[in-house]
Coordinates of C-alpha atoms in Angstrom, one line a residue:
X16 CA 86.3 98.0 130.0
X17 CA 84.1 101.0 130.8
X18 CA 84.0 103.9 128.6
X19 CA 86.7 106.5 129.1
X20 CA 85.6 110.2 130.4
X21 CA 86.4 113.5 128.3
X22 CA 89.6 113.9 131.2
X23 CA 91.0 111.1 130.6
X24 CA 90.9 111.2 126.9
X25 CA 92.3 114.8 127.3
X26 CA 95.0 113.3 129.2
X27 CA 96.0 110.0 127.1
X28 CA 96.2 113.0 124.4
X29 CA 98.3 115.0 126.6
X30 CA 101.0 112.4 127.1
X31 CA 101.7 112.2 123.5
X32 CA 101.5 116.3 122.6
X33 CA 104.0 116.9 125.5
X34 CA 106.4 114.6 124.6
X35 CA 106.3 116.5 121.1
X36 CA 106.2 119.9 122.4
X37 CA 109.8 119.0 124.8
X38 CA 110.9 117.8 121.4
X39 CA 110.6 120.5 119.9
X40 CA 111.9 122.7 122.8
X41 CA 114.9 120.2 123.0
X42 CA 115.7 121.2 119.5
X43 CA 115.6 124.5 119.7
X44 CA 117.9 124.4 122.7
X45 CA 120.5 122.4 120.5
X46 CA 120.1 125.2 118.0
X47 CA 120.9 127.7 120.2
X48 CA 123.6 126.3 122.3
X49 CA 125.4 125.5 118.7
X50 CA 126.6 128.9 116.9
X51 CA 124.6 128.3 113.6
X52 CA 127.4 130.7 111.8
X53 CA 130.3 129.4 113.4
X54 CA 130.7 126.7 110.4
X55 CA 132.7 123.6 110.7
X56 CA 131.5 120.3 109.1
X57 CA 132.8 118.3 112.1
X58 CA 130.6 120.2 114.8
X59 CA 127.8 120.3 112.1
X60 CA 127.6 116.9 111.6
X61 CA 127.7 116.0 115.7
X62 CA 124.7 118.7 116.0
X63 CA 122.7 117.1 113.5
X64 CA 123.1 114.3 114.4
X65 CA 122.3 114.7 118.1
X66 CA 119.0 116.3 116.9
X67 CA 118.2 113.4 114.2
X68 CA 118.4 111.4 118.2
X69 CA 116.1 113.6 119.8
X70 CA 113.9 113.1 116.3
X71 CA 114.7 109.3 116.7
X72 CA 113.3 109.3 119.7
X73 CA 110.0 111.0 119.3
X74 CA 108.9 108.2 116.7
X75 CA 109.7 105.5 119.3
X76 CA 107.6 107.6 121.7
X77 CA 104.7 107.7 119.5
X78 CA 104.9 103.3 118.8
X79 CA 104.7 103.0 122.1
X80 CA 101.8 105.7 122.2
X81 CA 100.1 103.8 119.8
X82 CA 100.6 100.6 121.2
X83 CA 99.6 101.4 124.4
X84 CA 96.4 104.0 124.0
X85 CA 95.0 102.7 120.8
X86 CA 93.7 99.1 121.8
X87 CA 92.1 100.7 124.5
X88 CA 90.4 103.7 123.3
X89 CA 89.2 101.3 120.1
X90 CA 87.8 99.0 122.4
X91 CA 86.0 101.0 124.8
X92 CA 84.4 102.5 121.6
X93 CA 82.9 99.3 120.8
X94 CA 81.8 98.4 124.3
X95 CA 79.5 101.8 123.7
X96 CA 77.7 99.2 121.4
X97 CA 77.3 96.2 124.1
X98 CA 76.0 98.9 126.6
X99 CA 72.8 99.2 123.8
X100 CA 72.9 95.3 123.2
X101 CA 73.5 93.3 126.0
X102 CA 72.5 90.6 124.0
X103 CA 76.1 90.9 122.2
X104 CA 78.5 88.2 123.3
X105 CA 81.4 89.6 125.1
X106 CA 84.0 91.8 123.3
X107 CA 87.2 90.6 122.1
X108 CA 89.5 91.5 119.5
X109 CA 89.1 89.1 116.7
X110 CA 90.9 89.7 113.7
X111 CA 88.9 92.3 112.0
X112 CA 89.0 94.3 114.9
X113 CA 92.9 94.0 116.1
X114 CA 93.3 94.6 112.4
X115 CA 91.3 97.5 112.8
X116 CA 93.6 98.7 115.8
X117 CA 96.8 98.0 113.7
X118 CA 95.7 100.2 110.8
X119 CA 94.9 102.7 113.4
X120 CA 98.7 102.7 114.7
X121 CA 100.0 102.7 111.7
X122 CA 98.5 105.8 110.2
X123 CA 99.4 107.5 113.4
X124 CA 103.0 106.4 113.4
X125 CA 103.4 107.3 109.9
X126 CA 101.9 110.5 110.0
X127 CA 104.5 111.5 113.6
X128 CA 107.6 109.8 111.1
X129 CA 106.6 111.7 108.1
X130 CA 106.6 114.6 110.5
X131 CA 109.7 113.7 111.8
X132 CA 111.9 113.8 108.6
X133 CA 110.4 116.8 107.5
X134 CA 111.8 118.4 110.8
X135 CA 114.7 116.9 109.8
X136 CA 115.8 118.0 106.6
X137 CA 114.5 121.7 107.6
X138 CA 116.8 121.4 110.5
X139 CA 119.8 120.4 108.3
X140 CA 118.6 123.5 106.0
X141 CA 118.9 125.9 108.9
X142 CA 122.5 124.8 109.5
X143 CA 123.5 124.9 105.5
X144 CA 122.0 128.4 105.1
X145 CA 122.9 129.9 108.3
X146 CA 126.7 130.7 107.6
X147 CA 125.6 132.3 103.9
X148 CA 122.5 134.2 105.4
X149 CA 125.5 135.3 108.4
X150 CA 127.3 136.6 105.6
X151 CA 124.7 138.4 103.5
X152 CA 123.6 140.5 106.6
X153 CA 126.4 141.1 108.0
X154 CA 127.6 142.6 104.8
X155 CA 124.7 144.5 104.2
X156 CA 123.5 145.1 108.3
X157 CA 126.7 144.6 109.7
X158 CA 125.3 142.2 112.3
X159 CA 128.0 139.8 113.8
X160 CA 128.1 135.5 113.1
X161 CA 126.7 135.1 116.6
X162 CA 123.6 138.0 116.2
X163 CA 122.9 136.0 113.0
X164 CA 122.8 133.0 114.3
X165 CA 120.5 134.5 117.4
X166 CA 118.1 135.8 115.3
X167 CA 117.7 132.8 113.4
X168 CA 116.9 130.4 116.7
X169 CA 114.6 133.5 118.3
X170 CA 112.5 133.2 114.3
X171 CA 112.3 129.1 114.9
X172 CA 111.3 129.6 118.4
X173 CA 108.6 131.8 117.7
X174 CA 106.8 130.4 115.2
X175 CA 108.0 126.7 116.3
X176 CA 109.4 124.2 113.2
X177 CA 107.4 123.4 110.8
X178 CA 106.3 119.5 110.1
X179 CA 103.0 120.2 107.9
X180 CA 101.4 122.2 105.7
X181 CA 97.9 120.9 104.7
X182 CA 95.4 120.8 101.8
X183 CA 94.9 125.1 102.8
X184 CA 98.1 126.0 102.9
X185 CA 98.4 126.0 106.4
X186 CA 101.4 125.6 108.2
X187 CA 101.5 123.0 111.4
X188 CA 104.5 122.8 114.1
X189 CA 105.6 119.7 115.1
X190 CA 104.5 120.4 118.4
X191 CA 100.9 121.1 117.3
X192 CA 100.9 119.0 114.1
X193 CA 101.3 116.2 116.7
X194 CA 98.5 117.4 119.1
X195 CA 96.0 117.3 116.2
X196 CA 97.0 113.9 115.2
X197 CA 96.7 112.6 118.8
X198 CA 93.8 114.2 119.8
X199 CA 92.5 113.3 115.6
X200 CA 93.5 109.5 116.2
X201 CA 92.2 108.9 120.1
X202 CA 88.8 110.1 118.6
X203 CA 88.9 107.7 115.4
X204 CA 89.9 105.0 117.3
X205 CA 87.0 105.2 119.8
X206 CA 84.2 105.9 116.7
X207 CA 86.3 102.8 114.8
X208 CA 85.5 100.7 117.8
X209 CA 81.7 101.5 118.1
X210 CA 81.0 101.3 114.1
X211 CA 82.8 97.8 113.7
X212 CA 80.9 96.8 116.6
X213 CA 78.0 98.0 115.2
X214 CA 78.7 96.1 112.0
X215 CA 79.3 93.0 113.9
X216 CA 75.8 93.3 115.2
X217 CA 74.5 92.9 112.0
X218 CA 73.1 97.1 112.3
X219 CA 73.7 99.3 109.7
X220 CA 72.2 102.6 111.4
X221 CA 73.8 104.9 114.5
X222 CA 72.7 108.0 116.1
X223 CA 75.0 110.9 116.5
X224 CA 75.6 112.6 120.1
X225 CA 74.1 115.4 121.2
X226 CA 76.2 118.7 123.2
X227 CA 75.5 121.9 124.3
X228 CA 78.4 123.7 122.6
X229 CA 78.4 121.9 119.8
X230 CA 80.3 123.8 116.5
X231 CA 78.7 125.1 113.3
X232 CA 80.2 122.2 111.3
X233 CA 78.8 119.6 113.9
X234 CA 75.5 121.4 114.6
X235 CA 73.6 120.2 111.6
X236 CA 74.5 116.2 112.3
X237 CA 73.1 116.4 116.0
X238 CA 70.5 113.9 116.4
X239 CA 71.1 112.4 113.0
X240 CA 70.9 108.9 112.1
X241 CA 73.6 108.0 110.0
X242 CA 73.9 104.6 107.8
X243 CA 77.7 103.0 108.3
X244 CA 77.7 101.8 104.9
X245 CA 75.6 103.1 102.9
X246 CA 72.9 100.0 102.1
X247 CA 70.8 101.5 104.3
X248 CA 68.6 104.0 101.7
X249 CA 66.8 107.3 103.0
X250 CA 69.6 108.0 105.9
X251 CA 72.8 110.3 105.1
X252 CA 75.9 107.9 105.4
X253 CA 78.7 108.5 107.9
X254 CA 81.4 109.2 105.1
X255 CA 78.5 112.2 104.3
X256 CA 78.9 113.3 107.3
X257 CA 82.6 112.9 107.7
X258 CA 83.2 115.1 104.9
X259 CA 80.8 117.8 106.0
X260 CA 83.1 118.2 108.9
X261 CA 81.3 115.7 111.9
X262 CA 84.3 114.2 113.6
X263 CA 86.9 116.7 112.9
X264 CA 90.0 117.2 115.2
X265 CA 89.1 117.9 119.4
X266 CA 85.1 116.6 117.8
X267 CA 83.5 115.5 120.7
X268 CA 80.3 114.1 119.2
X269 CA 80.3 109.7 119.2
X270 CA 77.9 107.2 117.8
X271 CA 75.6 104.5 119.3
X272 CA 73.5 101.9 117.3
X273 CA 70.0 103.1 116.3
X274 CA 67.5 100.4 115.6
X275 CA 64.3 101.6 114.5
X276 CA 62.4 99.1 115.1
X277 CA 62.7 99.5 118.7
X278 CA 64.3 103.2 119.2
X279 CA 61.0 104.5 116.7

């Protein structure tokens, strides 16, 4: 399988965000075709329940994301390697490496569920607080149930419904929560593939890619030859590296085995 070009990366990503993004939008329409302040348990519960479908759906979407994009993007990673060592027998997915790939699914899917219910139980809050928020304002504002219940959609819409918040405080929609992890996972699976194969070789050392517009957290590992593991002493390792930002989310930087013996 030949390597896969930044386009087409961009656009296995793609796939996955946009189904995400007309999640969300899907949502929001449900939202606002439902008066939030009009309150009546039976209608609440058929509106939840329609979105909990849409919700339902988008985890589905992402296993068969996985399933499909994952085993290939790992192993064209790894065929980076046989490209530098012919002398490698042909690739195939033995078990460390198809165990490699499930891992790889798994934190994906996990991360887009996790996402998912999150969504959901804010979605179900929206609806609980809606007809007491209605209330409140209209006392004090004397905006009608329906204004409420406008304003509260046109809030969600703008700044989209929240999935994450990370380690900084910083508040992902599910829309580009899910961008990051597709665009975070296609990349991991593609390095995973060419430092297992790497491994496999019996090679410790690789040699990170050089760009043009590389970033500030990038620019310092250009060039650099990292050691997998660590048993290599005198290199920085890759989990160094990793934490000093190389390979963050939309990264484009990649590794290929470094021999020096041979590369000097």
């Amino acid at each position: 399988m030949a390597g896969y070009t930044l386009e087409q990366k961009q656009a296995i990503v793609k796939q996955l965000s946009d189904a995400y993004r007309e999640g969300e939008a899907e949502i929001l329409r449900k939202l606002a075709n439902g008066s939030l302040s009009e309150w009546s348990h039976g209608r609440y519960t058929q509106q939840l329940k329609e979105i909990r479908g849409v919700l339902a759906e988008l985890d589905a979407v992402a296993l068969r994301w996985a399933q499909l994009h994952i085993p290939g993007l790992y192993e064209a990673g790894a065929r980076v390697v046989d490209s530098y060592l012919p002398v490698l027998r042909d690739f195939s997915f033995t078990r460390l490496h198809a165990e490699a790939v499930e891992l790889l699914q798994a934190n994906l899917t996990e991360r887009l569920a996790s996402a998912t219910q999150v969504v959901g139980r804010q979605v179900a809050d929206v609806y609980r607080q809606a007809g007491l928020e209605a209330i409140q304002q209209g006392l004090v504002q004397g905006e009608t149930p329906r204004e409420v219940s406008k304003r509260i959609v046109g809030d969600l819409r703008r700044r989209g419904i929240e999935a994450f918040v990370d380690k900084r405080g910083k508040v992902w929609n599910l829309r580009t929560y899910a961008d990051m992890v597709a665009q975070t996972t296609a990349m991991e699976a593609e390095l995973q593939g060419t430092v297992n194969r790497t491994l496999e070789a019996g090679m410790d050392l690789a040699k990170v890619s050089e760009h043009i517009e590389e970033c500030d957290l990038c620019r310092p590992w250009e060039g650099r030859i990292l050691s997998l593991t660590g048993a290599t002493k005198g290199y920085p390792t890759l989990a160094e590296a990793k934490q000093a930002g190389l390979f963050h989310p939309r990264c484009l930087h990649a590794l290929t085995p470094y021999a020096p013996e041979v590369q000097g």
